[in-house]
C-alpha positions in Angstrom: 4.3 5.6 -6.0 6.9 3.5 -7.6 8.1 0.0 -6.8 9.0 -3.6 -7.6 7.4 -6.7 -6.2 7.6 -10.4 -5.3 4.7 -12.7 -4.6 3.3 -15.0 -1.9 0.2 -17.2 -2.1 -3.0 -16.4 -0.2 -6.8 -16.1 -0.3 -8.6 -13.9 -2.8 -11.2 -11.2 -2.7 -12.8 -9.5 -5.7 -11.7 -5.8 -5.5 -11.3 -5.2 -9.2 -13.1 -1.8 -9.5 -11.2 -0.3 -6.6 -7.9 -1.5 -7.9 -8.6 -0.1 -11.3 -9.4 3.3 -9.9 -6.3 3.2 -7.7 -4.1 2.3 -10.7 -5.7 4.8 -13.0 -5.1 7.6 -10.5 -1.6 6.5 -9.8 -0.9 6.5 -13.6 -2.2 10.0 -13.7 0.3 11.1 -11.1 -2.3 12.1 -8.5 -2.7 10.8 -4.9 -5.5 8.4 -4.2 -7.6 8.2 -1.1 -9.2 4.8 -0.6 -11.4 4.1 2.5 -11.2 0.4 2.5 -13.5 0.3 5.5 -16.6 1.9 3.9 -15.3 1.5 0.4 -14.9 5.2 -0.5 -12.8 6.4 -3.4 -11.7 9.9 -4.4 -8.9 11.8 -6.2 -7.2 15.2 -5.7 -8.8 16.3 -9.0 -12.2 16.6 -7.4 -13.9 17.2 -4.0 -16.3 14.4 -4.9 -15.9 11.0 -3.4 -17.6 7.8 -4.4 -19.0 5.2 -1.9 -17.9 1.8 -3.3 -19.7 -0.3 -0.7 -21.0 0.2 2.9 -18.9 -0.8 5.9 -18.5 -4.6 6.3 -19.6 -5.6 2.9 -18.0 -8.8 1.7 -16.7 -9.4 5.2 -14.3 -6.4 4.8 -13.8 -3.7 7.4 -10.5 -1.8 7.4 -7.0 -1.7 5.9 -5.0 1.4 6.8 -1.8 1.6 4.8 -2.1 1.7 1.0 0.5 2.3 -1.7 0.8 1.5 -5.5 3.8 0.4 -7.5 4.8 1.2 -11.0 3.0 -1.9 -12.3 -0.3 -0.7 -10.8 -0.3 -3.3 -8.0 -1.8 -2.1 -4.8 -0.3 -3.0 -1.4 -2.3 -2.9 1.8 -1.0 -3.1 5.4 -2.6 -3.0 8.7 -6.2 -3.2 10.0 -7.8 -4.5 13.2 -10.3 -6.7 11.4 -11.7 -7.9 8.1 -9.0 -8.3 5.4 -6.0 -8.1 7.7 -5.8 -9.2 11.3 -2.1 -9.7 11.8 1.3 -8.3 10.7 0.6 -9.0 7.1 0.7 -7.2 3.8 -1.8 -7.9 1.0 -1.5 -7.2 -2.6 -4.2 -6.4 -5.2 -3.1 -7.3 -8.7 -4.5 -8.5 -12.1 -3.6 -12.2 -12.4 -4.9 -12.3 -16.0 -8.4 -13.1 -15.0 -9.2 -9.9 -13.1 -8.0 -8.1 -9.9 -7.6 -10.2 -6.8 -6.4 -9.5 -3.3 -3.8 -12.0 -2.1 -1.6 -12.4 1.0 1.7 -11.1 -0.2 3.8 -11.2 3.1 3.1 -12.7 6.5 5.5 -11.5 9.3 3.8 -13.3 12.2 7.0 -14.9 13.2 9.0 -11.6 13.1 6.6 -8.9 14.4 4.9 -9.0 17.8 1.6 -7.2 17.7 0.1 -5.3 20.6 -3.3 -3.9 21.5 -3.9 -0.8 19.3 -2.9 0.2 15.8 -0.1 -2.0 14.6 0.9 -2.0 10.9 -0.3 1.0 9.0 1.6 3.5 6.8 3.5 1.9 3.9 5.8 3.2 1.2 8.1 1.8 -1.5 11.9 2.3 -1.1 13.8 4.4 -3.6 15.6 1.3 -5.1 12.2 -0.4 -5.6 13.4 -3.5 -3.7 11.3 -3.2 -0.5 8.4 -1.8 1.3 8.7 0.2 4.5 5.8 -0.2 6.9 5.1 1.6 10.2 4.0 -0.2 13.4 2.2 2.3 15.4 2.1 0.5 18.8 5.9 0.4 19.0 7.0 3.1 16.6 9.2 0.5 14.7 9.6 0.8 11.0 9.7 -2.6 9.2 11.3 -3.4 5.8 9.6 -6.0 3.7 11.8 -7.4 0.9 10.0 -7.3 -2.4 11.3 -10.7 -3.6 11.0 -12.8 -0.4 8.4 -10.8 1.6 10.7 -11.2 4.6 10.4 -8.5 7.3 13.4 -7.0 9.1 13.5 -3.9 11.4 14.7 -0.6 9.9 17.6 0.8 12.0 16.4 4.2 13.2 18.9 4.9 15.9 16.4 4.7 18.7 14.2 7.5 17.3 10.8 7.8 19.1 8.2 7.1 16.4 5.4 5.7 18.7 2.0 6.1 17.1 3.6 6.2 13.6 0.8 6.1 11.1 1.0 7.6 7.6 4.3 7.5 5.7 5.4 9.7 2.8 8.7 9.2 0.9 10.1 11.9 -1.3 13.5 10.8 -2.5 15.4 9.9 0.6 13.2 12.0 2.9 10.6 10.0 4.9 7.8 11.8 6.6 6.1 9.9 9.5 2.7 11.1 10.8 2.4 10.3 14.5 -1.4 10.4 15.1 -2.2 10.6 18.8 1.3 11.8 19.7 0.5 14.8 17.5 3.8 15.1 15.8 5.3 14.8 12.4 8.8 13.3 12.1 11.2 13.7 9.3 13.9 11.0 8.6 16.6 10.4 6.0 15.8 6.9 4.6 18.5 4.8 3.0 17.7 3.9 -0.7 17.3 0.2 0.3 15.2 1.0 3.3 17.5 -0.7 5.8 18.2 2.4 7.9 16.7 5.8 8.6 18.2 8.8 10.5 16.0 11.2 12.4 16.3 14.8 11.1 13.6 16.4 13.3 10.0 16.4 14.6 7.4 19.1 14.8 4.2 19.4 16.9 0.9 19.1 14.9 -2.2 21.1 15.7 -3.6 20.2 19.1 -7.2 20.1 17.8 -6.4 17.6 15.1 -5.4 13.9 14.9 -3.6 13.6 11.6 -3.2 10.0 10.2 -2.5 9.4 6.6 -0.7 11.7 4.1 0.1 11.8 0.4 2.0 14.1 -1.9 0.3 16.4 -4.5 2.5 18.3 -6.8 5.4 18.5 -4.3 3.2 19.3 -1.3 2.2 16.9 1.4 -1.5 16.6 2.2 -2.4 15.5 5.7 -5.8 13.9 6.6 -7.5 14.9 9.8 -9.2 11.7 10.8 -11.0 13.1 13.9 -9.9 10.2 16.0 -10.3 12.5 19.1 -14.0 12.6 18.5 -16.4 9.7 19.6 -18.3 10.4 16.4 -16.4 12.3 13.8 -18.4 15.3 12.7 -18.0 17.7 9.7 -16.0 19.5 8.5 -13.8 16.7 7.2 -10.5 18.3 6.2 -7.3 17.6 4.4 -4.6 20.2 5.3 -1.2 21.2 3.9 0.1 22.7 7.1 0.1 20.0 9.9 0.8 22.6 12.6 -2.5 24.6 12.1 
């Protein structure tokens, strides 16, 4: 959860408490889970979660990809409605008068969106000069420059990453969770995020649809989002082995 950042202008939404919680957890070195749809917040230190606001409050519904940089700024990518409806990345930061969500990058001219899940998983590059974002419908990884906000495709050598969802970067190792495809891909990501080489892919458990993932003390935690169920029913699980 480290990074650099540029800035673009945009509209504002008061999300101060959520941003403060995300920043505090990031400062503590723990992964954060934020359900921007219903407004749930939780940490790996506790099984407890906190409902911030019910779904749809403040005209907000979902934003799928979330990461935090070294300055405590929160970046959000993807979402079919509410805060983000196109190929855009929003940033939550303290502008001196409180936390505000602003449009940080708009890639409408560069990224063609399709029906389904488009932008989602998001990580900062090792050199702190860009964000890498997954586009699920095409499997394309996109590099957003931290200064200009400009988006360019990451060269992956034709790797099949369709249904790419959650991203995890550990050094130069990039883990890509492919939800409905039920696979986890591992790639070697260049420090500047311009290219990634596929190392391998493994099948995930057939009775789970894994989506997002985070690292806790060297281990990757995978979230079973139950997207294969019309109405997701308990138990709601986070697993360390994606194959079981």
